[in-house]
XYZ file of C-alpha atoms in Angstrom:
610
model
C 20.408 -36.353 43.181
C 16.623 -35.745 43.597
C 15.113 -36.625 47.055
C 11.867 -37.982 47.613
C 10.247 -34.907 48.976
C 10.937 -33.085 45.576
C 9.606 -36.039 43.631
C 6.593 -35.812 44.937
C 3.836 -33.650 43.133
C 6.421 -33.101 40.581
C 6.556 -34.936 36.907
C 9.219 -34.890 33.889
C 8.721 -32.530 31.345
C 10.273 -33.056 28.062
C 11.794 -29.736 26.351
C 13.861 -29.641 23.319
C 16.711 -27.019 22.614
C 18.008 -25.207 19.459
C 21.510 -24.300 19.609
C 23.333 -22.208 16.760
C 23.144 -22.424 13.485
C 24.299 -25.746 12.284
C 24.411 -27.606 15.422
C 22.284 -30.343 16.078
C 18.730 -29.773 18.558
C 19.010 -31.784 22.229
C 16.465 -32.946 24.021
C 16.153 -32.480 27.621
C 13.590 -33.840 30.400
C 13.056 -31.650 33.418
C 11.963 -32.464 36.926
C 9.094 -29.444 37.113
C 6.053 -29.411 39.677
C 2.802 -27.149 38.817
C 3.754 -23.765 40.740
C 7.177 -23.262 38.870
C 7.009 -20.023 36.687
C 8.405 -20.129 33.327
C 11.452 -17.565 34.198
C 12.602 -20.704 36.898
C 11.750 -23.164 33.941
C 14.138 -21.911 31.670
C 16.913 -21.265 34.239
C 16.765 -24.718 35.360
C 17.017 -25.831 31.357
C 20.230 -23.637 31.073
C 21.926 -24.939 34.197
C 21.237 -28.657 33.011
C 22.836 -27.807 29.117
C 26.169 -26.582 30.502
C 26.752 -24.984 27.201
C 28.268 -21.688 27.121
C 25.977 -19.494 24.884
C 24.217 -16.184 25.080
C 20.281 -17.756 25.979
C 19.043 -14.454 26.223
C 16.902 -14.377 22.914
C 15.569 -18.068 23.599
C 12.420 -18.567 24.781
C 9.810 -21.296 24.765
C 7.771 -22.437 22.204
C 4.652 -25.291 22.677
C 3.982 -26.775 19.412
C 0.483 -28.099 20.202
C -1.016 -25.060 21.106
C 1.098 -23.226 18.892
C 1.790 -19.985 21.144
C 4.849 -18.771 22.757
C 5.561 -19.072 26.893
C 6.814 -14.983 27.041
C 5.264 -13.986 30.607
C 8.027 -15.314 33.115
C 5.968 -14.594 35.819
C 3.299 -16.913 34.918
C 3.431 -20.564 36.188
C 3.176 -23.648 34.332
C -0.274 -24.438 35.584
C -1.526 -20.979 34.622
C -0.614 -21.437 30.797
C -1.724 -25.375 31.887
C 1.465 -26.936 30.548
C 1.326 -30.990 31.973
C 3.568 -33.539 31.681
C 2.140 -34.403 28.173
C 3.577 -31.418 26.872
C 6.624 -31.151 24.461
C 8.010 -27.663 24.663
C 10.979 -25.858 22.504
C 13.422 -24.008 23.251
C 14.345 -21.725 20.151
C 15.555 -18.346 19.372
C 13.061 -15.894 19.003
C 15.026 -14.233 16.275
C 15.135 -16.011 13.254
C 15.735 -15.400 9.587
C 13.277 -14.628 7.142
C 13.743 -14.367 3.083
C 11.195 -11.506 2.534
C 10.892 -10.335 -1.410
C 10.424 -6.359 -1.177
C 8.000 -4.313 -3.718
C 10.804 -4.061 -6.249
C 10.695 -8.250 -6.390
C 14.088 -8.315 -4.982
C 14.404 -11.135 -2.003
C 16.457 -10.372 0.933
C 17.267 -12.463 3.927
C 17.026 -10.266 7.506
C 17.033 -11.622 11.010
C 13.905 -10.702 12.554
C 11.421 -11.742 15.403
C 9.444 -14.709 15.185
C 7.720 -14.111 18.708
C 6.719 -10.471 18.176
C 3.125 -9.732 16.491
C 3.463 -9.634 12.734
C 2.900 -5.850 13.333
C 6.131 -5.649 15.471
C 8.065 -7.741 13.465
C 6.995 -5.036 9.915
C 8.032 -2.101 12.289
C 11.248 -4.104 12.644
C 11.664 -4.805 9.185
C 11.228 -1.476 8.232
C 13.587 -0.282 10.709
C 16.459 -1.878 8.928
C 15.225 -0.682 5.771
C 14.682 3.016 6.335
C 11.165 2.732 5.654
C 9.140 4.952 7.238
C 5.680 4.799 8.050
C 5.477 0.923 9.233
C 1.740 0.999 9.606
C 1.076 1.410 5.487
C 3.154 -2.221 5.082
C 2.311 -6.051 5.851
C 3.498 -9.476 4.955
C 1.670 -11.449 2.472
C 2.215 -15.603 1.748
C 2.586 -16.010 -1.594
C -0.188 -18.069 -3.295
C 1.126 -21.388 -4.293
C 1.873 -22.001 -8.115
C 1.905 -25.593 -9.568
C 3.889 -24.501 -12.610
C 6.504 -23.282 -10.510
C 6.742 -26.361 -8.426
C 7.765 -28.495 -11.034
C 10.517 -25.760 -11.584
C 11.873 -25.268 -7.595
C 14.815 -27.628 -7.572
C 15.956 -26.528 -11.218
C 15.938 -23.036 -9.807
C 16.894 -22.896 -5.835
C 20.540 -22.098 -6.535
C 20.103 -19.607 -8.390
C 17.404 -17.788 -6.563
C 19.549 -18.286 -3.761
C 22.317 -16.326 -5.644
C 20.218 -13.669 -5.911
C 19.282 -13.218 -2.511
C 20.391 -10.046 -0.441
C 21.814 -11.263 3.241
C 20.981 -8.080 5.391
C 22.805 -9.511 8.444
C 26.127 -9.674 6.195
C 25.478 -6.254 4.829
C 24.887 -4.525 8.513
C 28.184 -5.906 9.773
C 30.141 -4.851 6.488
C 31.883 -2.062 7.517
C 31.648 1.409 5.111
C 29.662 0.206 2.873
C 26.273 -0.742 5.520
C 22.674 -0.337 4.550
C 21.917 -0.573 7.767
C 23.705 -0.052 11.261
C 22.302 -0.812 14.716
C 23.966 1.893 16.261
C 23.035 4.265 13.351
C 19.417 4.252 13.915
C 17.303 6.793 13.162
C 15.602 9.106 15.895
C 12.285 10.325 14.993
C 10.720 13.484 15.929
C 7.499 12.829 18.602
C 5.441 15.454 17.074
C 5.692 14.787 13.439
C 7.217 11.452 12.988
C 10.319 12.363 10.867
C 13.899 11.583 11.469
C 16.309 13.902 13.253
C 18.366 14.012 9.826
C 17.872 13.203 6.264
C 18.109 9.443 5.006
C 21.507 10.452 2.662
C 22.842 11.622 5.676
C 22.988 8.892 8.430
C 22.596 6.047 6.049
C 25.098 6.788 3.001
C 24.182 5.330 0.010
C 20.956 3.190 0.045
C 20.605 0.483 -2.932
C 16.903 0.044 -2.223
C 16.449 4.273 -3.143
C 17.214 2.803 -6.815
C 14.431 2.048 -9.612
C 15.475 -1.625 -10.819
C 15.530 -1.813 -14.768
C 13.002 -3.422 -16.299
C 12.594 -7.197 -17.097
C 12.649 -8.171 -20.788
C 9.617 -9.064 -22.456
C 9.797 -12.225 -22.823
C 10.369 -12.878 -19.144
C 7.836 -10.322 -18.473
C 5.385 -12.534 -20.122
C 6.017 -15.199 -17.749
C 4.705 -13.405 -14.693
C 2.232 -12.114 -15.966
C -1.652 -13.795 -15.247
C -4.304 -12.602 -15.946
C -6.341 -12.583 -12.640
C -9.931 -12.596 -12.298
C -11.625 -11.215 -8.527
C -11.722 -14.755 -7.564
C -7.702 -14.863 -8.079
C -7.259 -11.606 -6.276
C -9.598 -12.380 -3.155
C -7.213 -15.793 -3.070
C -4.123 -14.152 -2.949
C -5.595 -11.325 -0.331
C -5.912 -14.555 1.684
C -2.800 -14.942 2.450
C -2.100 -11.598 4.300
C -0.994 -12.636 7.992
C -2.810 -11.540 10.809
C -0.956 -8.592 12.045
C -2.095 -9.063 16.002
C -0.147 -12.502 15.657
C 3.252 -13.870 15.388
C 5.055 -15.569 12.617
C 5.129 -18.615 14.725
C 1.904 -18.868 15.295
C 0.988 -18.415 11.214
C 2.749 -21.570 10.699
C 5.734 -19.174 9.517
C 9.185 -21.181 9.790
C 12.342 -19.992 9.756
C 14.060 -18.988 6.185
C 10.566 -18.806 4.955
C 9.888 -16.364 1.938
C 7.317 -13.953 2.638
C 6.350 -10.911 0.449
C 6.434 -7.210 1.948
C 3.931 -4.947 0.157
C 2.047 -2.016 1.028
C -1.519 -3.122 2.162
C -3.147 0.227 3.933
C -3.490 2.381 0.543
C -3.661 5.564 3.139
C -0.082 6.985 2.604
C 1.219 9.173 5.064
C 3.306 12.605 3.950
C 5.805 11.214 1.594
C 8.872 13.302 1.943
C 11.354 13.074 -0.840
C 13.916 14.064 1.789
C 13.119 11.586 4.424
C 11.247 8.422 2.055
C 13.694 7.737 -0.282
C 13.075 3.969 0.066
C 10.057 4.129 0.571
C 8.717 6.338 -2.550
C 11.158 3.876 -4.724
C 9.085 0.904 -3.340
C 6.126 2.373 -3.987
C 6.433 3.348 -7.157
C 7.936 -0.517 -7.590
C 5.206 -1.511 -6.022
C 2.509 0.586 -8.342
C 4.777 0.084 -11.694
C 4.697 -4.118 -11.228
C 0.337 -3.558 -10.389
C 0.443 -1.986 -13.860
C 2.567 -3.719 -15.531
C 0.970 -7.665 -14.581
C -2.202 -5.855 -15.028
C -3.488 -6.422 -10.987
C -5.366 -3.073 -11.647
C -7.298 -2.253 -14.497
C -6.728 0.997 -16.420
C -7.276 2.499 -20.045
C -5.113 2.302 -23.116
C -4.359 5.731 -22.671
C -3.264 5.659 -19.148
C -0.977 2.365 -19.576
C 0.564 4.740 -22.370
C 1.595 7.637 -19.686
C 2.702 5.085 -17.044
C 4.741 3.888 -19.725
C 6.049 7.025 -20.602
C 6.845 7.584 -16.741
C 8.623 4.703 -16.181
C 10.744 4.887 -19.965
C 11.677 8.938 -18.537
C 12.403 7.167 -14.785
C 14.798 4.406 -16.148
C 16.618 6.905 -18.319
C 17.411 8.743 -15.110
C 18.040 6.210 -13.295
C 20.796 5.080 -15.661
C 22.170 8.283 -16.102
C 22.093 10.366 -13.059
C 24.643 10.361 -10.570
C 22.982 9.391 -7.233
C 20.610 12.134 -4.958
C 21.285 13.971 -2.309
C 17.765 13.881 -0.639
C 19.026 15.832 2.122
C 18.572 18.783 -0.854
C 15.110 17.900 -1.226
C 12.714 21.271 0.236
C 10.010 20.160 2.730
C 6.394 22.208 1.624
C 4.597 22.715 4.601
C 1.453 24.655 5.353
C 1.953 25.892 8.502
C 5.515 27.203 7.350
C 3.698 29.008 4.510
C 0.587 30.481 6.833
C 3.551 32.037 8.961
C 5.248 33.237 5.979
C 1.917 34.866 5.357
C 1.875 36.539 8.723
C 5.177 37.639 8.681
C 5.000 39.585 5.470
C 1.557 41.019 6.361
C 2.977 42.339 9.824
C 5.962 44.030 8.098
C 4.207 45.758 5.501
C 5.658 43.517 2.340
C 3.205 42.578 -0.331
C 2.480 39.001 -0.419
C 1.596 36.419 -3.460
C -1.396 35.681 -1.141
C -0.182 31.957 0.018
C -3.500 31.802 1.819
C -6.745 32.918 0.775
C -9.064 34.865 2.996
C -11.692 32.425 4.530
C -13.975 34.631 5.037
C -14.281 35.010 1.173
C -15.361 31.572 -0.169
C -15.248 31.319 -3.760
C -17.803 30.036 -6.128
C -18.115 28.270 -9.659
C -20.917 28.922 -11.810
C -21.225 26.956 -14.957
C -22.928 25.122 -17.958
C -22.555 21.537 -17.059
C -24.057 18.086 -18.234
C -25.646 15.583 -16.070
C -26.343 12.113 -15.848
C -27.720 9.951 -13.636
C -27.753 6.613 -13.913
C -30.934 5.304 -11.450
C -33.449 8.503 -12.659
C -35.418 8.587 -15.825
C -32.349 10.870 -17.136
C -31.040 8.378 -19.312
C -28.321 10.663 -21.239
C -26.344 13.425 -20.503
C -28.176 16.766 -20.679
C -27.473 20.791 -20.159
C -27.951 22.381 -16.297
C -26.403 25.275 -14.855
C -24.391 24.058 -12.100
C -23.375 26.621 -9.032
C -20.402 24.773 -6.705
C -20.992 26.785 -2.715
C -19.154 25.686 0.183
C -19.123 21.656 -0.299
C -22.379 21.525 -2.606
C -23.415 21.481 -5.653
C -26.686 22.810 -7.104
C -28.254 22.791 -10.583
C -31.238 24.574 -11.988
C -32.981 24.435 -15.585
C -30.745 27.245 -16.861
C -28.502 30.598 -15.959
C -31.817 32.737 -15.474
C -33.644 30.175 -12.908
C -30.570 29.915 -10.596
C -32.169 32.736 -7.703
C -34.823 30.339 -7.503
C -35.346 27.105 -5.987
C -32.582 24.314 -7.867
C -33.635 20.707 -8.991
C -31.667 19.096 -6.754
C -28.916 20.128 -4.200
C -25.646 17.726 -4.158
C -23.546 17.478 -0.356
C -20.701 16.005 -1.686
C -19.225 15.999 2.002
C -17.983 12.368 2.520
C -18.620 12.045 -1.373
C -15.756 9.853 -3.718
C -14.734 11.161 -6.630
C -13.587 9.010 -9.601
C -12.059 10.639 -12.372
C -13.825 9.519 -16.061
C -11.537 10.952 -18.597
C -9.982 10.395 -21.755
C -7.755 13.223 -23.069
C -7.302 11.826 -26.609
C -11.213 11.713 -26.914
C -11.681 14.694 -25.171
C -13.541 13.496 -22.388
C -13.668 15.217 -19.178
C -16.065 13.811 -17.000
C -16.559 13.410 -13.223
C -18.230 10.764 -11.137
C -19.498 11.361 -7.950
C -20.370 8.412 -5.655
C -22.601 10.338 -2.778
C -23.610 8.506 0.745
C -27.077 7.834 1.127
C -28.243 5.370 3.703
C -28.611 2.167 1.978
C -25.146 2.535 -0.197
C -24.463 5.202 -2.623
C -25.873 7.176 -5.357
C -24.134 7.420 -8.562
C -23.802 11.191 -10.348
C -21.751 11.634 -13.770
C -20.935 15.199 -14.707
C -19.115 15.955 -17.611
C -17.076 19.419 -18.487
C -16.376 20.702 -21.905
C -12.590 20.949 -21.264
C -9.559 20.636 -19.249
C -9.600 24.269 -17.482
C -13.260 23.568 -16.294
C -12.467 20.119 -15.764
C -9.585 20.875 -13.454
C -11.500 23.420 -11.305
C -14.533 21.527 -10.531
C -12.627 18.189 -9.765
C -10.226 20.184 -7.826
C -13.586 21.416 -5.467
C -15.159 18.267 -5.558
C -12.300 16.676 -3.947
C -11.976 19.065 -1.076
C -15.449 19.309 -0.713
C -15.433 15.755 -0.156
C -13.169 16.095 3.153
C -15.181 18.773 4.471
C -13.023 21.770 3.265
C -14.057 24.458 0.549
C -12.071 26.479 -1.988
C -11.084 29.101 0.719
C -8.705 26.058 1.730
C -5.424 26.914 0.771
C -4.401 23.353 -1.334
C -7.322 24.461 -4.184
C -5.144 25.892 -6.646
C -2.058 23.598 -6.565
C -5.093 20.674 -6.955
C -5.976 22.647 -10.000
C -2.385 22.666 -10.771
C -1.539 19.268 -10.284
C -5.140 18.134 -12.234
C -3.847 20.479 -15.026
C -0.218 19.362 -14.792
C -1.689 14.960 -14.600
C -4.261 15.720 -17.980
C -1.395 17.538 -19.467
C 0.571 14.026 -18.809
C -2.121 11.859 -20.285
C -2.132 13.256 -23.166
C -0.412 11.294 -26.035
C 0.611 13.962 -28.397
C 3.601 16.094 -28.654
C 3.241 19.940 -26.995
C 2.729 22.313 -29.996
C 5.443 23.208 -32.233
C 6.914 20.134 -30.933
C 9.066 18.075 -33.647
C 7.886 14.283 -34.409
C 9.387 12.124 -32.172
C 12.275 10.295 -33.287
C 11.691 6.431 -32.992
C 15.355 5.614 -33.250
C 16.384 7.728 -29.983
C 14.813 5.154 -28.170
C 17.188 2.875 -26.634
C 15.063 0.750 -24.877
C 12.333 -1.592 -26.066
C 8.981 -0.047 -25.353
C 7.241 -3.761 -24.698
C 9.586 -3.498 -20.978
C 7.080 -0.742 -20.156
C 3.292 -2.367 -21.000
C 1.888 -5.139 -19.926
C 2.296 -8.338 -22.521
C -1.277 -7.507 -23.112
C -1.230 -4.153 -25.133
C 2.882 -5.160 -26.136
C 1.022 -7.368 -28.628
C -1.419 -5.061 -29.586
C 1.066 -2.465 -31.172
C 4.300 -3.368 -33.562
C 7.516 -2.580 -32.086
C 7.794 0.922 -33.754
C 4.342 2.058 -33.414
C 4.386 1.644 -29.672
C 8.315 3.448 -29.286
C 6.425 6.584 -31.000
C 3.318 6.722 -28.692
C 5.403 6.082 -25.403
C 7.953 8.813 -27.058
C 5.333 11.669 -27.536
C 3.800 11.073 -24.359
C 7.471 11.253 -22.773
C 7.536 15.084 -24.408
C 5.202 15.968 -21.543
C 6.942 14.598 -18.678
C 10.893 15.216 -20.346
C 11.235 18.415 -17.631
C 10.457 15.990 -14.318
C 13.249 15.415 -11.891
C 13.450 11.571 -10.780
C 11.967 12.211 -7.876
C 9.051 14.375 -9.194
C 8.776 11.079 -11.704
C 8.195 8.309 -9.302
C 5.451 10.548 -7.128
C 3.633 11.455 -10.565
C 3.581 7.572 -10.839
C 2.111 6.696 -7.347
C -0.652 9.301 -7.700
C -1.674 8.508 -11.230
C -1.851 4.865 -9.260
C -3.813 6.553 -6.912
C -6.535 8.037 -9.008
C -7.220 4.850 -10.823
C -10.955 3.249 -10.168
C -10.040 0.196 -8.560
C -6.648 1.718 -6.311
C -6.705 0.532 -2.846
C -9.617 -2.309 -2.979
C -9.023 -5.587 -1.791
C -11.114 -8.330 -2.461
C -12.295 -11.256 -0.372
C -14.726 -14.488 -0.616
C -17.194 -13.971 1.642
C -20.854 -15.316 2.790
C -23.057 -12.850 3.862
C -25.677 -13.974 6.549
C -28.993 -15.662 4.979
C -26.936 -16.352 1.962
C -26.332 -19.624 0.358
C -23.569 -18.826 -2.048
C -20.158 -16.946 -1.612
C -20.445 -13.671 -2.632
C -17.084 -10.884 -2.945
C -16.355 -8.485 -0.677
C -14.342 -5.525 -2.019
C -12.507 -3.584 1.122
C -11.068 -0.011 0.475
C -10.245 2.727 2.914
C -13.398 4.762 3.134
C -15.597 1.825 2.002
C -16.855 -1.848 1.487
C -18.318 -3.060 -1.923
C -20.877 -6.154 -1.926
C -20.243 -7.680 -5.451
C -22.362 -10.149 -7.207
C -19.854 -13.005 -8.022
C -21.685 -13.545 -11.615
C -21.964 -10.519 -13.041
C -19.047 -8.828 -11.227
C -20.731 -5.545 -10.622
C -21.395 -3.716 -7.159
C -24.704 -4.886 -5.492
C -24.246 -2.110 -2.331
C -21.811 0.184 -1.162
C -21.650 1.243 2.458
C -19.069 3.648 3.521
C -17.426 4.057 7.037
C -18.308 7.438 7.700
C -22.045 6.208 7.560
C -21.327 3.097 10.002
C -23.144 3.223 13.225
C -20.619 0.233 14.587
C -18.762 -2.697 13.492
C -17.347 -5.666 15.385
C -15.861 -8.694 14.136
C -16.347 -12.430 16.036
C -12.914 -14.512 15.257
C -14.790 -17.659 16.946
C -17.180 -17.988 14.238
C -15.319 -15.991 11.701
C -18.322 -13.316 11.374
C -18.427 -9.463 11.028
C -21.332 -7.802 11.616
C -22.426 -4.160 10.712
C -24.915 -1.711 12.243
C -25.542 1.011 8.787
């Protein structure tokens, strides 16, 4: 019974509940005054249900200004909740269909009330996916063919869904345990023991075989910048909850990798996470959401034909095997050697000695009067680049001096035409300066890319990492190319057991006959026949990696002054204005030449000091 001296300065305030699964929501009015902190709130709520049940996850939810009550302490006149409000009282956990890189759909528990950052770390938690940070959810852009089609197909989508939550409690045969978590080391960031080892066997460490082509075709849409700055929409706002994105439970979002920065990928630590990767990069290739060359759709074919065979005929990894390469372990193996008296391979170079590359080179660049490529002698120092007239002119002053520190380098090559060349985007104040060299074959090739990438980070070919980059140049041309190694017998179409239209995009699978393409994807495969599975999917992610247009996003934008939207490509050292007629950069500005950035949310603006 409520007394008069409670009543007054106090008002009703309507709250509804959600109890388990399946049982019906109940509606509650509270006698509340203004000074009553949320903690009190919700233990007067639980009193008045009288329904034994765990509360602890609940918490409460105001629809109208869509955010979560979580501070306790505060009162209800500090978050200014009035009698007008209608308030919820729902489990903060929820479950969430979430289709991973590989396009398989699972269904995991996690928390609605956490930032969408917190709620990825979770997710990758219970996936053994390390390296949160690279990952994000992404809405999937709506589809008005596949409306039509929804009914038709729920049941069996929802066949095909994975229930985490059943799996976890299964007992033996768990992809996940609670109280088999991993423990990370604080210094380095990897787990106390290999994934093989605390986990058992992992279904998402497998490659998934590849659709036919016929459904193949389906997905695939061509998708112009436009299409791709709509879809880039949809990424939620990591410093928010799923709540408060309008994100309800059994919702389907899509986990991808967003930050195209990856971390050390260890084979014996990221064995889900290099398989969704390479899922990831193989299903960008294969609907064509990143351009690349005849020739290099033919080696990611041949990558992913050499992967699946594997996959089907291997018997499954122990990545607890898997060696960890480490340059600190290799500079005291160095030391160690030296102080005993044993000869060493020379891991490390001496620093003191910096190497240099003198060659005939050709040059072009694009903004000078040089209109075509001509003959300089280049000499490669430290991080620059200088070319003179000829050989006998280079103790004199050079033409021009290149500091490629801060530089990007994008390969231009086409092994089957035997094109090596090199493009060199350097910083200049108002964007970037374009710079095409071009080598006369693979060896040179290899060596100069191989120094303009480090010299682009600062470091010179002292650094110990410049011959395996010459290596693994060497080792990516040798992969590109589409003919057999010498003394090599023809391939033999008939050996292929697969059809080769699984492993293009529907796009060149109508280009070539049946047969023709099963003996280019074959004598590229003669190149790649010695790689473990392992070494397979990482050759995939990095050829990904040194395509043009990896890691740009693109976004509709309207740039101050400006009457018309204009695109606004986003990468991870840069941002690209692009005219939205012609589709070609207008200005480049890089972060490392950024004076400050700062973004308004009110008004929706960013602004830039260059």
């Amino acid at each position: 019974m409520v007394t008069a001296a409670e009543r007054q300065n106090s008002w009703e305030l309507s709250i509804q509940v959600d109890q388990r699964q399946g049982d019906e929501s109940m509606k509650f009015k509270i006698l509340v005054k203004g000074d009553l902190h949320i903690g009190g709130l919700m233990l007067k709520l639980v009193e008045k249900i009288k329904t034994p049940q765990n509360w602890s996850d609940h918490a409460l939810w105001w629809e109208k200004k869509n955010c979560w009550l979580l501070k306790n302490h505060w009162t209800l006149d500090k978050y200014g909740v009035q009698a007008d409000a209608d308030l919820r009282f729902t489990p903060q956990h929820k479950p969430l269909l979430l289709q991973l890189p590989n396009m398989k759909t699972i269904k995991l528990t996690i928390s609605f009330s956490s930032v969408v950052f917190k709620a990825v770390e979770e997710i990758c938690k219970a996936l053994n996916i390390r390296r949160s940070e690279e990952l994000s959810l992404l809405k999937a852009p709506d589809d008005p063919k596949k409306k039509k089609k929804k009914d038709k197909n729920k049941d069996q989508e929802e066949d095909e869904i994975i229930d985490m939550d059943v799996i976890s409690g299964t007992a033996g045969s768990s992809l996940y345990s609670k109280t088999m978590t991993a423990t990370y080391d604080p210094e380095n960031g990897t787990p106390a023991s290999a994934t093989s080892l605390w986990f058992g066997e992992n279904s998402l460490t497998s490659s998934q075989p590849n659709v036919p082509p016929e459904e193949l075709a389906k997905m695939y849409q061509p998708l112009s910048m436009e299409d791709k700055s709509v879809i880039n929409a949809g990424w939620l706002d990591s410093s928010s909850s799923l709540m408060e994105q309008g994100i309800q439970e059994n919702d389907k979002l899509l986990l991808r990798f967003k930050y195209h920065c990856f971390f050390d990928l260890n084979p014996k630590y990221d064995a889900v996470r290099i398989t969704q990767l390479y899922e990831q990069a193989r299903w960008a290739i294969l609907l064509e959401e990143i351009e690349c060359t005849e020739e290099e759709m033919l080696m990611f074919a041949s990558l992913q034909y050499h992967i699946c065979k594997l996959t089907m005929s291997t018997k499954p990894v122990d990545y607890s095997d898997e060696p960890d390469i480490d340059e600190v372990e290799a500079a005291l193996s160095h030391l160690e050697t030296t102080l005993e008296g044993r000869n060493t391979d020379k891991i490390l170079e001496d620093i003191t000695d910096i190497p240099k590359l003198e060659d005939t080179l050709k040059l072009y660049r694009p903004k000078r009067l040089l209109r075509t490529f001509k003959d300089y002698w280049f000499v490669f120092k430290d991080t620059s680049i200088s070319y003179y007239k000829n050989k006998e002119s280079a103790s004199g002053e050079p033409i021009e001096q290149l500091h490629l520190r801060g530089c990007e380098v994008v390969p231009d090559v086409n092994v089957t035409e035997k094109k090596f060349g090199i493009k060199l985007l350097l910083p200049v104040a108002d964007g970037m300066n374009e710079v095409y060299i071009r080598c006369d074959n693979e060896t040179q090739y290899a060596k100069w890319k191989a120094a303009c990438i480090l010299a682009s980070k600062g470091k010179t070919m002292a650094y110990s990492s410049y011959g395996s980059e010459v290596r693994n140049i060497q080792s990516f041309l040798q992969m590109k190319s589409l003919a057999p190694p010498p003394g090599q017998a023809a391939s033999d179409v008939e050996s292929m057991e697969m059809n080769p239209e699984c492993f293009v995009s529907p796009r060149y699978g109508k280009k070539y006959k049946n047969k023709q393409l099963s003996t280019r994807i074959l004598d590229a495969h003669h190149n790649i026949s010695q790689l473990s599975l392992m070494e397979a999917k990482m050759r995939f992610i990095q050829a990904w990696q040194s395509l043009p247009e990896f890691g740009i996003k693109y976004y509709i934008v309207r740039f101050r002054g400006c009457k018309k939207d204009e695109i606004l490509g986003i990468s991870y050292n840069r941002l690209i204005r692009i005219d939205t007629s012609t589709r070609l950069p207008v200005t480049t500005w890089r972060f490392s030449n950024m004076k400050q950035w700062n973004v308004n949310w009110e008004i929706r603006q960013v602004r830039t000091l260059i």
